[in-house]
PDB file of C-alpha atoms and ligand atoms in Angstrom:
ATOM      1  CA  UNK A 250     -24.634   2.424  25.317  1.00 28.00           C
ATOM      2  CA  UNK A 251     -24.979   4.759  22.443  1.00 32.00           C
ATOM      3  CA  UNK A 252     -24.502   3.172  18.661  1.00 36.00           C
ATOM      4  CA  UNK A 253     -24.386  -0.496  19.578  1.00 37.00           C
ATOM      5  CA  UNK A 254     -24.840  -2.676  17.076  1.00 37.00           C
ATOM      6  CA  UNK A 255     -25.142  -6.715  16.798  1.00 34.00           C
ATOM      7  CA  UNK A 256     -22.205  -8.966  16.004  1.00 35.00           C
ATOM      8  CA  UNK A 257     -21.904  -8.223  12.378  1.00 35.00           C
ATOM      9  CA  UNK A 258     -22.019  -4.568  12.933  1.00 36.00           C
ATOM     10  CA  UNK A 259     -25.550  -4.357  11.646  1.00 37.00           C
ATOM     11  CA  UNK A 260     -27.314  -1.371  12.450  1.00 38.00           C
ATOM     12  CA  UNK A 261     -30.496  -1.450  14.505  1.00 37.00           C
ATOM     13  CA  UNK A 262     -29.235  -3.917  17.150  1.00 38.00           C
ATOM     14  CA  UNK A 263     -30.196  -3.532  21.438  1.00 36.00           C
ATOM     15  CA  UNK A 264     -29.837  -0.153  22.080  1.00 40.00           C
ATOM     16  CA  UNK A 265     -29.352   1.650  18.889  1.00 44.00           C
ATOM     17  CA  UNK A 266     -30.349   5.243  19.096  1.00 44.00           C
ATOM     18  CA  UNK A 267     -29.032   5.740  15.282  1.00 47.00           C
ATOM     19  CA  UNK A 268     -26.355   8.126  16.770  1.00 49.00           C
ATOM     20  CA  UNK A 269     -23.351   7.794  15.035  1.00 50.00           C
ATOM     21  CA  UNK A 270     -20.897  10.152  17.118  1.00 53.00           C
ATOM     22  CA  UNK A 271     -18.159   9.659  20.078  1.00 55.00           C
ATOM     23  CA  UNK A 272     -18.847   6.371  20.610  1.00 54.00           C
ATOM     24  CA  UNK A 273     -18.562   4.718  17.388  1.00 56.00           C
ATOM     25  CA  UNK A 274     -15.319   6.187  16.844  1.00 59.00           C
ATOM     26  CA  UNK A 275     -13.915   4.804  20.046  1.00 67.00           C
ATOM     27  CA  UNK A 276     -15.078   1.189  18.918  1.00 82.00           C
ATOM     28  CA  UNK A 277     -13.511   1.610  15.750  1.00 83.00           C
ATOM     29  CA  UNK A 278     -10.824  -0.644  16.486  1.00 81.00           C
ATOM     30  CA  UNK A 279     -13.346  -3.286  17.038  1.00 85.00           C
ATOM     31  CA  UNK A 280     -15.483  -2.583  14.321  1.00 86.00           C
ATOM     32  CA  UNK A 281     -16.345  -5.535  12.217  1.00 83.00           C
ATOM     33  CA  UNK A 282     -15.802  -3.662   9.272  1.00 81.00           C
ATOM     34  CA  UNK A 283     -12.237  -2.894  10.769  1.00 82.00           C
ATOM     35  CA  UNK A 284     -11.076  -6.319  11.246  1.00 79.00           C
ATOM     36  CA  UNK A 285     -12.391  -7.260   7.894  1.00 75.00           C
ATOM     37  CA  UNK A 286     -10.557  -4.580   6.234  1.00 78.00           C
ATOM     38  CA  UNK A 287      -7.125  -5.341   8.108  1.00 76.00           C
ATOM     39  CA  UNK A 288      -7.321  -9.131   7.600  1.00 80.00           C
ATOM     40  CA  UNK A 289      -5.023 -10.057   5.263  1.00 86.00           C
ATOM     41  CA  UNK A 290      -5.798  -7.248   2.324  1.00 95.00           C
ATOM     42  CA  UNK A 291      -5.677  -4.314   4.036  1.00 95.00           C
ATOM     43  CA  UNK A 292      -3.713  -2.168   6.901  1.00 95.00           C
ATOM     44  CA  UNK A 293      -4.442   0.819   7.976  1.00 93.00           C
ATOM     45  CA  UNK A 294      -2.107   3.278   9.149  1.00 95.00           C
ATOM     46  CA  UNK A 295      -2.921   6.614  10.266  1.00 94.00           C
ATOM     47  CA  UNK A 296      -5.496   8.252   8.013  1.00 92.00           C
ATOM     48  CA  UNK A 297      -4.036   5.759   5.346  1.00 96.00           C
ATOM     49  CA  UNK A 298      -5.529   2.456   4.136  1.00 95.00           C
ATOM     50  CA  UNK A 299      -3.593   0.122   1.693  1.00 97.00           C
ATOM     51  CA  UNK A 300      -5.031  -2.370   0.184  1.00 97.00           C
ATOM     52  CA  UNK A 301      -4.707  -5.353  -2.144  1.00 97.00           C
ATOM     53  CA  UNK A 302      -7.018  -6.922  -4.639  1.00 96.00           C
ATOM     54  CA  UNK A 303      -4.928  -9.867  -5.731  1.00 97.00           C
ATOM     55  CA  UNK A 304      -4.537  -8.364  -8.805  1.00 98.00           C
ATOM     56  CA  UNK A 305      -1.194  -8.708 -10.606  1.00 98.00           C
ATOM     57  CA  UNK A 306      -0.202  -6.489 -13.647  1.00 98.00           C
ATOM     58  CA  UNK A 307       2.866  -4.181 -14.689  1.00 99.00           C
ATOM     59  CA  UNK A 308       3.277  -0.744 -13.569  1.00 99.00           C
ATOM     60  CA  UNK A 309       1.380   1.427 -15.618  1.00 98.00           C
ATOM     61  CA  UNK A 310      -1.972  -1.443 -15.364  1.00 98.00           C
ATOM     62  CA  UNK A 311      -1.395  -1.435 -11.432  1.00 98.00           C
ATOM     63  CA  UNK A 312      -1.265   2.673 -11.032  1.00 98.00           C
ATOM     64  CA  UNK A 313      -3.958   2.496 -13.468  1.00 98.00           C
ATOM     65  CA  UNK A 314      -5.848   0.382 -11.156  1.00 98.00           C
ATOM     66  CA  UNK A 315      -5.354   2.174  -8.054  1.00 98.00           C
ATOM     67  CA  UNK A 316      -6.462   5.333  -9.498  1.00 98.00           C
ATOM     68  CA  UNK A 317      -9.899   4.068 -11.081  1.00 97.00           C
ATOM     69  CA  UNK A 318     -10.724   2.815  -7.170  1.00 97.00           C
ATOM     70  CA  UNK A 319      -9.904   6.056  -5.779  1.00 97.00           C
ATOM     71  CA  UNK A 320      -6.548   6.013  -4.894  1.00 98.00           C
ATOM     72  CA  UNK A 321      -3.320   5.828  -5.445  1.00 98.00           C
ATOM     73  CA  UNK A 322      -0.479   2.948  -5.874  1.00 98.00           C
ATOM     74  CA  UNK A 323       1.002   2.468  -2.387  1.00 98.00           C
ATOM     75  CA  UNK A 324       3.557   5.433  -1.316  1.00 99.00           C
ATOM     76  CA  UNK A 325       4.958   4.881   2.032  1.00 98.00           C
ATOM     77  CA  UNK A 326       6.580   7.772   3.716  1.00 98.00           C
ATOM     78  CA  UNK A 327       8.026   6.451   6.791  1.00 98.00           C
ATOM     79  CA  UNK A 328       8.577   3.227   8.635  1.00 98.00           C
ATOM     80  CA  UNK A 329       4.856   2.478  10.112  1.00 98.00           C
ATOM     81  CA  UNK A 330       3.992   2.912   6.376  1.00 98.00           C
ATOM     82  CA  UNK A 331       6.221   0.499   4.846  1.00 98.00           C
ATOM     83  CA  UNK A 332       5.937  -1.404   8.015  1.00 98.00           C
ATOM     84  CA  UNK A 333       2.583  -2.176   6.469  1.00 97.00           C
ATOM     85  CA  UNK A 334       3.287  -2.758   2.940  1.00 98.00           C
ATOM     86  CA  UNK A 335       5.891  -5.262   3.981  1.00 98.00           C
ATOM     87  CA  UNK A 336       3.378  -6.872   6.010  1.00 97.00           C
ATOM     88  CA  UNK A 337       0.965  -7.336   3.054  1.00 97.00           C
ATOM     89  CA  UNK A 338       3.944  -8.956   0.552  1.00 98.00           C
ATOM     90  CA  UNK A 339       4.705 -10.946   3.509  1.00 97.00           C
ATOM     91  CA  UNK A 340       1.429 -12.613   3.581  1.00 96.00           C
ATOM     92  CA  UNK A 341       0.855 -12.840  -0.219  1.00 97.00           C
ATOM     93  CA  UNK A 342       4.741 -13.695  -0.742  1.00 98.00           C
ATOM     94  CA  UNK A 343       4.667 -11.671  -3.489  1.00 98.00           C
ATOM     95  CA  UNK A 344       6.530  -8.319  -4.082  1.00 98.00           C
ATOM     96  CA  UNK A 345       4.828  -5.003  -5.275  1.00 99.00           C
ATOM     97  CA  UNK A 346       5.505  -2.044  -7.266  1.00 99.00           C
ATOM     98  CA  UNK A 347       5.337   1.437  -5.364  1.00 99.00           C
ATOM     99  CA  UNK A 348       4.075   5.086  -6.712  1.00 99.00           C
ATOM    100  CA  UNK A 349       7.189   5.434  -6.764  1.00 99.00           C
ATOM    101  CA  UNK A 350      10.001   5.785 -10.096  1.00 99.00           C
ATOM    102  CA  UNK A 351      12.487   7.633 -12.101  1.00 99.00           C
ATOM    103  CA  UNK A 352      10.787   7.643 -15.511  1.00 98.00           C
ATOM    104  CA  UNK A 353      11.178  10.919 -15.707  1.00 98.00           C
ATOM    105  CA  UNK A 354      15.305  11.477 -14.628  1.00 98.00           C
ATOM    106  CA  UNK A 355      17.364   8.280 -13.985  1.00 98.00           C
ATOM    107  CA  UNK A 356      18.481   8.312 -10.374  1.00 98.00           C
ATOM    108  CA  UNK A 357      16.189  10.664  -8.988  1.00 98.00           C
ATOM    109  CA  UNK A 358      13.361   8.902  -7.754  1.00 99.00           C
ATOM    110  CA  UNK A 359      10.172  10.649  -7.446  1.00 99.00           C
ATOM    111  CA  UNK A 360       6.317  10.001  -6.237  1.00 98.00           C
ATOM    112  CA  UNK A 361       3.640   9.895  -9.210  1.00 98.00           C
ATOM    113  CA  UNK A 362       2.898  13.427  -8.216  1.00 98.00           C
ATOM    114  CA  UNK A 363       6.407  14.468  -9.046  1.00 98.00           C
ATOM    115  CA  UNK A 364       7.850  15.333  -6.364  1.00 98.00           C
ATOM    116  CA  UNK A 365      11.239  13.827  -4.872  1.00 98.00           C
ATOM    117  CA  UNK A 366      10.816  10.907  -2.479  1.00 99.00           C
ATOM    118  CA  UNK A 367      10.974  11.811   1.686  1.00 98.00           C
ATOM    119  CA  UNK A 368      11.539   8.215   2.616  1.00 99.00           C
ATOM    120  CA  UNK A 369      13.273   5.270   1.091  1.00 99.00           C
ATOM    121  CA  UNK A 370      14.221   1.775   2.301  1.00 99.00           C
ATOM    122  CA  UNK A 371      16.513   0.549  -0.505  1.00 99.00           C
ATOM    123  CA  UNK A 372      18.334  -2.889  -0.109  1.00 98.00           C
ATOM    124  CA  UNK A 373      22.344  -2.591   0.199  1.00 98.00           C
ATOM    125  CA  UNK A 374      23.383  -1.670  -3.571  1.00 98.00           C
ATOM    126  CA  UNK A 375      19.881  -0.691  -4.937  1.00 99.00           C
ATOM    127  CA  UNK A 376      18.938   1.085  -6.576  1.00 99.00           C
ATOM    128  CA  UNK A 377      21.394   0.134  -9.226  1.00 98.00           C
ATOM    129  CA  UNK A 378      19.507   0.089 -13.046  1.00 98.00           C
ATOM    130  CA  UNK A 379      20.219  -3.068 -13.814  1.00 98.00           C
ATOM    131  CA  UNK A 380      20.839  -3.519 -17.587  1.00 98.00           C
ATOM    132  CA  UNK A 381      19.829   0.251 -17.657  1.00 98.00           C
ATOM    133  CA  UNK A 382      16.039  -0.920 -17.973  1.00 98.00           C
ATOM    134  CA  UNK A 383      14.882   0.082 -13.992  1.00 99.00           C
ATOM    135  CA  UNK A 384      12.655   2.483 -12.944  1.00 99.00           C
ATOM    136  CA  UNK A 385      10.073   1.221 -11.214  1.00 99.00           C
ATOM    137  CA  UNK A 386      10.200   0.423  -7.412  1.00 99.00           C
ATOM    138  CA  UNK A 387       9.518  -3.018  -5.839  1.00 99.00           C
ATOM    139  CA  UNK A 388       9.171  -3.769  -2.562  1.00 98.00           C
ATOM    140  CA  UNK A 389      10.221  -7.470  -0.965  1.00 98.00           C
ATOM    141  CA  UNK A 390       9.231  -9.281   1.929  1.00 98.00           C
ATOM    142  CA  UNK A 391      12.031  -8.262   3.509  1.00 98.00           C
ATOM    143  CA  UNK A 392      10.532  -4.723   3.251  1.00 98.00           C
ATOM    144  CA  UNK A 393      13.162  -3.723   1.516  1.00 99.00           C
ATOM    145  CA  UNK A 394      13.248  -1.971  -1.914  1.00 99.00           C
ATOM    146  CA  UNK A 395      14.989  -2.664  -5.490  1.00 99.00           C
ATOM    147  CA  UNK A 396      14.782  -1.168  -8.864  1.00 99.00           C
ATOM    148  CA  UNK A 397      13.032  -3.084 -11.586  1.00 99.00           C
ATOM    149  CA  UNK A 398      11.704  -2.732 -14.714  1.00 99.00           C
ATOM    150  CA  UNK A 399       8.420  -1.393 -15.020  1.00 99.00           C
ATOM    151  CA  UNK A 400       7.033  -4.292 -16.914  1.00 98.00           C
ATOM    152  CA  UNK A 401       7.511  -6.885 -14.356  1.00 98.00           C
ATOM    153  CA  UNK A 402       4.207  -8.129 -13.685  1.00 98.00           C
ATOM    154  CA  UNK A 403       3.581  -8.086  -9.628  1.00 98.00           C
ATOM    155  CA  UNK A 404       0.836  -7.920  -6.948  1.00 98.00           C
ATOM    156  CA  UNK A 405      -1.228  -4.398  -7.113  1.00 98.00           C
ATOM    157  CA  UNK A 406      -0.918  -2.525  -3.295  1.00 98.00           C
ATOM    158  CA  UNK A 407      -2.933   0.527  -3.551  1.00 98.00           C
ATOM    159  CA  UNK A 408      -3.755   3.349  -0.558  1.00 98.00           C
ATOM    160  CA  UNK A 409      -6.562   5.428  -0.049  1.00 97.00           C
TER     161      UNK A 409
HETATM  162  O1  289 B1039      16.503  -8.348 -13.837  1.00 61.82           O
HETATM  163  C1  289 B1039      17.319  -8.016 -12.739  1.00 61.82           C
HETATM  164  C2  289 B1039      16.493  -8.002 -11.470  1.00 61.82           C
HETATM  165  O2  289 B1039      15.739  -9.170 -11.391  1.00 61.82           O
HETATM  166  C3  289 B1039      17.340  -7.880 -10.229  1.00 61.82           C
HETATM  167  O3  289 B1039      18.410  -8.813 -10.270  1.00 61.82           O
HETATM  168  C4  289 B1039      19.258  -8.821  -9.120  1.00 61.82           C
HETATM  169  O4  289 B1039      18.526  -9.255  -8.027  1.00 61.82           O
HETATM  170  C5  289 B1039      19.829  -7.429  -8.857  1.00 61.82           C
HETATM  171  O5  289 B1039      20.723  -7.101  -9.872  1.00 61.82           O
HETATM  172  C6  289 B1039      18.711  -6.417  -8.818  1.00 61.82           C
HETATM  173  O6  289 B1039      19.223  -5.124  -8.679  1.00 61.82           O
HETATM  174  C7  289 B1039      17.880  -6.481 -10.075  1.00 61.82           C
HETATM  175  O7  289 B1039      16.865  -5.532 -10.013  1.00 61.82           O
HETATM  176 CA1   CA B1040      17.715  -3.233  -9.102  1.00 61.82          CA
END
């Protein structure tokens, strides 16, 4: 067939015409590069990709972060989304911050774009400002959300 390639994905293997097209697309799923990507920093949902470095920092150094790769910090805007991003604390048992806060009015929380949130997940009594100082979003393993302060230091989850 069309595009194959070796067991590492190289290119060249039996077969390969060079044509990248139909085929290639319908392998994705079993694309090397795929499973690498979805085992155990990344999941891909959609057109989305989140991902994970390890890296652990507050707020402002994570949404940094995200946005010098390319992206953004992770915004999920349904339940396959944060389906995903609960998967990914899960597995590095440790919670993340979301593009997601209400710096800029308390109580109305908003994406880093701006605009108000579509989709929200919020554990029974969050969000609830503890000690007036929250306004940053985590998320638990639970997949469930709270609001923190924006200088806790957690585990960056970025999408592209
Ligand atoms: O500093 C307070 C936070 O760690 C959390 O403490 C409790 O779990 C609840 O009050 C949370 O809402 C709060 O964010
Ligand atoms: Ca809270």
């Amino acid at each position: 067939p069309k595009g194959d390639r070796g067991p590492t994905g190289e290119k060249g293997a039996k077969g390969d015409t060079g044509d990248r097209g139909e085929c290639q697309q319908n392998n994705l799923e079993l694309s090397p590069y795929f499973l690498a990507l979805t085992f155990p920093n990344g999941k891909i949902v959609g057109d989305k990709i989140f991902m994970t470095s390890g890296y652990e920092g507050n707020f402002d150094d994570l949404k940094k972060k995200c946005m010098q790769a390319g992206g953004q910090l992770a915004s999920p805007r349904n339940n396959e989304e944060n389906a995903a991003v609960q998967q990914i604390v899960f597995t590095h048992d440790k919670s993340v911050f979301l593009g997601i806060n209400d710096i800029q009015t308390e109580g109305k929380f908003t994406y880093l774009d701006g605009k108000p949130i579509v989709y929200s997940n919020w554990q029974p009594g969050e969000p609830n400002n503890d000690k007036g100082i929250e306004d940053c979003v985590q998320v638990f393993s639970t997949g469930k959300w709270n609001d923190k302060s924006c200088d806790e230091r957690l585990l960056i989850l970025c999408e592209f």
